[in-house]
Amino acid sequence: MKEDALNLMNKNIDILERAIKQAAEQGARIIVTPEDALYGWEFTRETVFPYLEDIPDPQVNWIPCQDSHRFGHTPVQARLSCLAKKNAIYVLANLGDKKPCNSHHSTCPPNGYFQYNTNVVYNPEGKLVARYHKYHLYSEPQFDVPEKPELVTFNTTFGRFGIFTCFDIFFYDPAVILVKDFHVDTILFPTAWMNVLPLLTAIEFHSAWAMGMGVNLLAANIHHVSLNMTGSGIYAPNGPKVYHYDMKTESGKLLLSEVDSHPLPSPDPPTAVNWSAYATTIKPFPLQKSTFRGFISRDGFNFTELFENAGNLTVCQKELCCHLSYRMLQKEENEVYVLGAFTGLHGRRRKEYWQVCTMLKCKTTNLTTCGRPVETASTRFEMFSLSGTFGTKYVFPEVLLTEIHLSPGKFEVLKDGRLVNKNGSSGPILTVSLFGRWYTKDSFYSSSGTSNSAITYLLIFILLMIIALQNIVLV
């Protein structure tokens, strides 16, 4: 079993090796690989165990490539370390860590090991410089939740980096704290992200998070079309530098881009925008009598239809009022758009508090379909301005176009919290959204989770690799 596990991981590292070599030859300084990329998912605690290695704290000053048996049998760590050293590049990979415990520890699992979803980083000398245990697990019964969130950073000659994984991005700790208190320049973000329209496709939310937080985000998503997993990118505070979203083929892609190694305009970028300034000072537009209730996933939104080619609308839900001014180039007869507002605990879990203002295209002209996933649109907007009376300063601006494309350079956020178009008319719009997270209203402050499933034939999943070059100022 252990031999089979190692054979599988080595086959996937073979793919990684080609990507690392290609990236290094093009001058890349760091590469990020997806969550679950080396071993897959759909594991139990027992079946994942052969894939795990003991990953030490980086303070031990260890180069696995030179001393592979210092911490037991660690062939995967040794090979990754050697790849980083051979190609003189930083390498982030997602592995499984095991830590022995005993019955004296009240939460020690029956097999005598804690098992963690883990990111490791090796520097260009092959030295282990960072280790992060994922805190917010999502349907991952094979892994344990660490006792507390870990705040992991490391410094390079081209900026300060922070690390977290997939579902962690939705929470204050560690994601926001790394930016707010540790002042990282760039987040390294391996993920196995299942796309959910209309608000939570990978490229849509990840680019919005980078913009809202004022940092670079290097997001490496697994590519598995049948599970609706795709979408990687290199995102800067002023928009995506490069991204890839493909639900038609099984092929992955190596992404490279130059980014500013120090993008932060201030120690606390979210305060640069007062997200409720405009919305709380204007007189609300006339409330529509045709307001109706609809759902995005399990969240009950209040919607109102955009009846005319142009107009000013307000829709409210509890303390949140969303204001929209808009002008369509031409109103398509077979397309319906609505303005929606939601504030409350999200979804089935009802643990994360959301505040969302969104203008979106309905699936059909039947208003009962508003909020359901839709991938194509024809309507272009000459102008839009969306704002809301948000109670949180953590708001992430999203614009998603037809066939799941981003809209770089075609919108901006003003200091008073308005999300507006710029540089002419928009492309055909699926959604324009302000996605707010009111962390202090979450119903819990620690995760009690379980992880994403894992399949032991990951070799068929071609990896998406993300690379960023150093010290290039964006213009």
XYZ file of C-alpha atoms in Angstrom:
475
model
C 0.000 0.000 0.000
C 2.799 2.413 0.875
C 4.609 1.493 -2.333
C 1.465 2.044 -4.414
C 0.955 5.436 -2.800
C 4.525 6.492 -3.500
C 4.286 5.306 -7.113
C 1.186 7.438 -7.679
C 2.728 10.523 -6.091
C 5.904 10.097 -8.112
C 3.878 9.952 -11.332
C 2.233 13.233 -10.420
C 5.574 14.741 -9.395
C 6.820 13.780 -12.871
C 4.220 16.208 -14.242
C 5.244 18.797 -11.687
C 8.910 18.373 -12.597
C 8.244 19.309 -16.223
C 6.301 22.386 -15.110
C 9.021 23.480 -12.692
C 11.689 23.140 -15.376
C 9.608 25.098 -17.880
C 8.865 27.822 -15.332
C 12.469 28.184 -14.231
C 13.673 28.409 -17.816
C 11.354 31.384 -18.293
C 12.742 33.161 -15.244
C 10.022 32.396 -12.716
C 10.969 32.754 -9.064
C 8.129 30.799 -7.419
C 5.621 28.124 -8.425
C 2.384 27.108 -6.686
C 0.683 23.757 -7.275
C -2.929 22.820 -6.481
C -4.409 21.334 -3.334
C -4.655 17.514 -3.466
C -2.504 17.537 -6.618
C -0.059 14.801 -5.610
C -2.465 12.205 -4.248
C -6.102 13.120 -5.000
C -9.112 12.803 -2.726
C -12.028 10.581 -1.586
C -10.002 9.121 1.252
C -10.784 7.823 4.699
C -8.327 8.325 7.550
C -7.057 4.814 6.938
C -6.679 4.941 3.147
C -4.862 8.296 3.138
C -2.300 7.185 5.733
C 0.187 5.602 3.267
C 0.406 8.960 1.494
C 1.435 10.888 4.615
C 4.917 11.876 5.742
C 6.196 13.494 8.913
C 6.737 17.140 7.942
C 8.817 18.975 10.559
C 8.652 22.601 11.653
C 10.865 24.658 9.297
C 12.837 25.888 12.320
C 14.766 22.595 12.199
C 16.809 24.022 9.299
C 16.412 21.080 6.927
C 17.219 20.452 3.280
C 15.507 17.110 2.546
C 17.431 16.736 -0.712
C 20.657 16.419 1.301
C 19.364 14.493 4.322
C 16.226 12.619 3.344
C 16.117 10.261 6.372
C 16.543 12.846 9.142
C 12.789 12.727 9.890
C 12.043 9.161 8.877
C 10.959 7.997 5.445
C 10.339 11.206 3.466
C 10.890 10.450 -0.239
C 8.263 12.917 -1.469
C 9.720 15.800 0.520
C 13.212 14.855 -0.649
C 12.196 14.863 -4.297
C 10.367 18.206 -4.030
C 13.365 19.710 -2.250
C 15.684 18.486 -4.993
C 13.416 19.927 -7.692
C 13.490 23.329 -5.998
C 17.264 23.175 -5.636
C 17.975 21.866 -9.138
C 15.878 24.599 -10.747
C 16.730 27.391 -8.252
C 13.070 28.220 -7.651
C 10.670 28.394 -4.705
C 8.216 25.486 -4.821
C 4.909 25.223 -2.946
C 3.270 21.800 -2.832
C 0.288 20.381 -0.952
C 0.992 17.178 1.030
C -0.343 15.225 3.981
C 1.415 15.517 7.367
C 1.207 12.993 10.219
C 2.048 13.725 13.836
C 2.133 10.964 16.503
C 0.104 11.418 19.668
C -0.938 9.196 22.572
C -3.932 8.496 24.765
C -2.834 11.187 27.212
C -3.880 13.716 24.580
C -7.656 13.972 24.922
C -8.237 14.405 21.181
C -5.691 11.850 19.927
C -7.334 9.819 17.121
C -7.596 6.010 17.501
C -4.704 5.359 15.093
C -2.363 7.435 17.273
C -1.712 10.153 14.687
C -3.000 13.602 13.885
C -3.301 13.967 10.120
C -3.163 17.372 8.450
C -3.803 18.858 5.013
C -0.446 20.614 4.624
C 1.358 23.084 2.379
C 5.146 23.078 2.227
C 7.517 25.570 0.611
C 11.125 24.878 -0.411
C 13.507 27.674 -1.311
C 15.961 27.660 -4.249
C 18.521 25.852 -2.071
C 15.978 23.097 -1.370
C 15.490 24.156 2.245
C 12.079 23.790 3.900
C 11.066 27.387 4.691
C 7.324 27.121 5.381
C 4.747 24.600 6.574
C 1.033 25.339 6.896
C -1.721 23.066 8.222
C -5.125 23.871 6.707
C -7.561 25.048 9.372
C -10.958 25.377 7.685
C -11.572 21.908 6.301
C -14.420 21.158 3.925
C -15.674 17.559 3.750
C -12.239 16.160 4.594
C -12.763 13.294 7.057
C -9.231 12.032 6.433
C -7.704 15.116 8.076
C -7.756 16.761 11.508
C -8.281 20.411 12.375
C -5.202 22.002 14.018
C -5.650 23.290 17.563
C -5.589 26.873 16.282
C -5.160 28.650 12.959
C -1.542 28.949 11.893
C -0.208 32.274 10.602
C 2.560 31.244 8.230
C 4.751 33.727 6.363
C 8.195 33.714 4.805
C 10.375 36.475 3.404
C 12.194 36.563 0.078
C 14.218 39.144 -1.807
C 11.046 39.790 -3.818
C 8.462 40.271 -1.099
C 6.751 38.777 1.930
C 4.506 35.763 1.358
C 1.621 34.258 3.308
C -0.033 30.862 2.868
C -3.474 29.366 3.314
C -5.584 26.760 1.525
C -8.937 26.682 -0.300
C -11.834 27.144 2.187
C -9.584 29.226 4.462
C -10.144 32.186 2.133
C -13.683 32.687 3.463
C -12.572 33.415 7.030
C -10.892 36.165 9.013
C -8.315 33.872 10.565
C -5.879 33.172 8.958
C -6.685 34.867 5.626
C -7.433 38.458 6.636
C -4.985 38.485 9.557
C -2.071 37.638 7.245
C -2.801 40.797 5.260
C -3.991 43.090 8.036
C -1.490 42.265 10.795
C 1.401 40.506 9.053
C 1.460 42.804 6.003
C 2.179 40.144 3.414
C 2.573 41.227 -0.211
C 1.431 38.002 -1.843
C -0.737 35.046 -0.813
C 0.092 31.565 -2.096
C -3.204 29.722 -2.450
C -3.477 26.056 -3.465
C -7.080 24.980 -3.830
C -9.461 22.261 -5.009
C -12.285 24.687 -5.795
C -15.675 23.574 -7.074
C -17.215 26.406 -9.093
C -20.649 27.646 -8.038
C -22.433 30.252 -10.146
C -23.426 33.027 -9.959
C -21.169 34.334 -7.136
C -18.490 31.748 -6.396
C -16.621 30.649 -9.475
C -12.922 30.390 -8.684
C -11.678 33.153 -10.991
C -14.536 35.446 -9.972
C -14.116 35.258 -6.202
C -10.333 34.899 -6.080
C -9.768 37.963 -8.261
C -12.285 39.879 -6.139
C -10.533 38.859 -2.906
C -7.175 40.086 -4.202
C -8.721 43.403 -5.177
C -10.644 43.793 -1.923
C -7.627 42.968 0.249
C -5.043 44.842 -1.829
C -2.590 41.953 -2.277
C -1.408 39.567 -4.958
C -3.093 36.163 -4.891
C -1.448 33.223 -6.681
C -4.304 30.725 -6.958
C -3.613 27.181 -8.220
C -6.803 25.169 -8.669
C -7.067 21.476 -9.482
C -8.442 20.805 -12.972
C -11.191 18.178 -12.865
C -14.038 19.074 -15.188
C -16.506 16.381 -14.089
C -16.402 17.812 -10.556
C -16.753 21.382 -11.872
C -13.228 22.180 -10.709
C -11.221 24.592 -12.841
C -10.021 28.163 -12.684
C -6.542 29.329 -11.699
C -4.955 32.744 -11.894
C -2.422 35.323 -10.825
C -4.411 38.201 -9.390
C -3.174 41.667 -8.430
C -5.017 44.400 -6.491
C -5.910 46.188 -9.731
C -7.140 43.079 -11.533
C -6.116 39.687 -12.930
C -2.717 39.430 -14.571
C -3.505 36.072 -16.157
C -6.140 33.399 -15.547
C -7.372 30.129 -16.984
C -10.910 28.700 -16.885
C -11.774 25.725 -19.078
C -14.681 23.337 -18.592
C -14.345 21.794 -22.064
C -11.083 19.865 -21.914
C -9.087 17.861 -19.387
C -5.960 19.843 -20.196
C -4.357 22.026 -17.586
C -2.143 25.013 -18.197
C 1.007 26.601 -16.845
C 0.397 30.283 -16.067
C 3.138 32.892 -15.777
C 2.971 36.588 -15.063
C 4.966 39.513 -13.752
C 3.560 41.170 -10.641
C 4.541 43.979 -8.325
C 6.375 42.369 -5.436
C 5.153 45.102 -3.028
C 1.588 45.972 -4.111
C 0.174 47.213 -0.801
C -0.682 50.924 -0.802
C -0.985 50.971 2.979
C -0.713 48.629 5.985
C -4.491 48.142 6.049
C -5.821 48.289 2.465
C -9.517 47.605 3.182
C -9.781 51.024 4.869
C -8.808 52.688 1.578
C -12.445 52.262 0.513
C -15.402 53.269 2.671
C -17.796 50.670 1.333
C -20.959 52.301 2.669
C -20.050 55.985 2.199
C -22.058 56.622 -0.950
C -24.931 54.278 -0.175
C -25.579 55.745 3.290
C -25.476 59.404 2.217
C -27.787 59.374 -0.814
C -31.549 59.325 -0.700
C -32.585 55.768 -1.612
C -34.013 55.340 -5.063
C -37.748 54.546 -5.091
C -38.335 51.054 -3.709
C -39.990 48.838 -6.279
C -43.414 47.370 -5.636
C -42.367 44.335 -7.642
C -39.754 43.169 -5.154
C -39.822 39.380 -4.874
C -37.937 36.662 -3.029
C -35.576 34.290 -4.797
C -32.643 32.068 -3.938
C -28.979 31.808 -4.751
C -28.134 28.339 -3.534
C -29.921 28.270 -0.165
C -29.730 31.990 0.529
C -32.987 33.945 0.288
C -32.423 37.192 -1.654
C -34.792 40.081 -2.193
C -34.855 40.835 -5.930
C -36.295 43.554 -8.136
C -36.317 43.463 -11.923
C -34.519 45.893 -14.236
C -37.615 46.656 -16.345
C -36.246 49.520 -18.414
C -33.177 50.125 -20.565
C -31.923 52.543 -17.909
C -32.855 53.452 -14.374
C -32.083 53.830 -10.687
C -33.147 51.034 -8.330
C -32.930 50.210 -4.637
C -33.641 46.868 -3.007
C -33.233 46.184 0.716
C -33.041 43.246 3.081
C -32.921 44.056 6.781
C -30.075 46.536 7.364
C -28.622 46.186 3.839
C -29.877 48.401 1.008
C -28.366 47.993 -2.462
C -28.458 50.859 -4.966
C -28.016 50.481 -8.719
C -27.829 53.062 -11.485
C -27.547 51.543 -14.952
C -27.941 52.065 -18.670
C -28.032 49.150 -21.098
C -26.775 49.518 -24.658
C -29.836 47.575 -25.729
C -32.322 45.557 -23.711
C -32.522 42.046 -25.087
C -36.113 40.791 -25.091
C -35.118 37.268 -24.091
C -32.927 38.326 -21.143
C -33.993 39.458 -17.677
C -31.767 41.125 -15.089
C -32.476 41.727 -11.422
C -30.932 43.623 -8.537
C -30.628 41.525 -5.386
C -29.793 41.971 -1.702
C -28.913 39.386 0.933
C -27.682 39.765 4.485
C -27.449 36.882 6.911
C -25.823 33.560 7.720
C -25.026 31.684 4.548
C -26.304 28.376 3.235
C -26.905 25.040 4.893
C -24.065 25.492 7.386
C -25.345 28.930 8.499
C -22.005 29.841 10.010
C -20.560 32.546 7.738
C -22.297 35.942 7.675
C -22.632 37.392 4.173
C -23.767 40.757 2.865
C -24.260 40.747 -0.905
C -25.482 43.279 -3.442
C -25.713 41.814 -6.934
C -27.031 42.602 -10.375
C -27.388 39.358 -12.276
C -28.913 37.780 -15.333
C -31.728 35.308 -14.667
C -31.512 31.858 -16.230
C -34.701 32.472 -18.255
C -37.350 35.199 -18.497
C -39.244 33.370 -15.747
C -38.413 35.240 -12.527
C -38.386 32.002 -10.524
C -35.076 31.173 -12.254
C -33.294 34.288 -10.965
C -30.239 33.215 -8.971
C -29.812 29.890 -10.755
C -26.541 29.237 -12.595
C -26.346 30.704 -16.099
C -23.231 30.844 -18.275
C -24.139 32.976 -21.302
C -25.474 36.500 -21.809
C -25.853 39.054 -24.628
C -26.755 42.272 -22.811
C -24.058 44.929 -22.576
C -24.188 47.863 -20.202
C -23.110 51.349 -21.188
C -23.033 52.296 -17.514
C -23.502 50.700 -14.104
C -22.933 51.868 -10.535
C -23.573 49.450 -7.666
C -23.299 50.294 -3.966
C -24.638 49.100 -0.618
C -25.048 50.069 3.026
C -22.525 47.487 4.182
C -21.841 46.946 7.865
C -18.407 45.466 7.108
C -15.262 46.895 5.537
C -14.431 43.532 3.945
C -16.169 43.656 0.571
C -14.997 41.953 -2.611
C -15.990 43.376 -6.036
C -16.975 40.879 -8.746
C -17.738 41.331 -12.441
C -18.322 38.164 -14.456
C -18.972 38.143 -18.190
C -20.572 35.659 -20.556
C -18.969 32.203 -20.838
C -17.220 32.763 -17.474
C -14.758 35.507 -18.310
C -13.394 38.268 -16.134
C -13.468 41.935 -17.129
C -10.001 43.362 -16.427
C -9.638 47.088 -16.906
C -13.359 47.620 -17.433
C -14.481 48.438 -13.887
C -13.195 50.085 -10.728
C -14.132 50.693 -7.109
C -14.401 54.324 -6.043
C -13.312 55.482 -2.588
C -16.969 55.920 -1.579
C -17.735 52.242 -2.221
C -19.316 52.378 -5.671
C -18.481 49.619 -8.142
C -18.612 51.320 -11.555
C -17.770 50.514 -15.151
C -15.007 52.345 -17.009
C -13.366 52.485 -20.439
C -16.566 52.246 -22.442
C -19.390 49.734 -22.487
C -19.094 46.400 -20.744
C -18.928 42.963 -22.246
C -22.097 40.836 -21.967
C -22.709 40.647 -18.208
C -23.615 37.645 -16.076
C -23.135 39.326 -12.684
C -21.932 42.558 -11.109
C -21.616 42.010 -7.358
C -20.309 43.409 -4.106
C -19.646 40.372 -1.908
C -19.284 41.304 1.759
C -18.078 39.175 4.669
C -19.077 40.388 8.133
C -16.709 38.182 10.118
C -17.718 39.382 13.582
C -21.246 38.129 12.935
C -20.125 34.590 12.080
C -21.770 32.000 14.289
C -18.417 30.445 15.230
C -14.767 31.384 15.444
C -13.151 27.992 15.033
C -13.645 25.362 12.374
C -14.940 21.905 13.142
C -14.508 20.501 9.808
C -14.142 17.668 7.623
C -12.076 17.929 3.825
C -12.507 17.604 0.141
C -12.635 14.041 -1.154
C -9.543 12.427 -2.659
C -9.184 10.077 -5.607
C -6.164 7.840 -5.963
C -5.962 8.138 -9.742
C -5.029 11.791 -9.837
C -2.602 11.183 -12.674
C -5.429 11.880 -15.108
C -5.831 15.375 -13.658
C -3.366 17.598 -15.476
C -2.127 20.141 -12.972
C -2.494 23.886 -13.200
C 0.670 25.626 -12.082
C 0.906 29.260 -11.113
C 4.093 31.262 -11.288
C 4.986 34.843 -10.456
C 8.084 36.800 -11.366
C 9.743 39.281 -9.079
C 9.876 43.034 -8.737
C 7.970 44.215 -11.790
C 5.812 47.259 -11.121
C 2.376 47.172 -12.678
C 1.400 50.006 -14.992
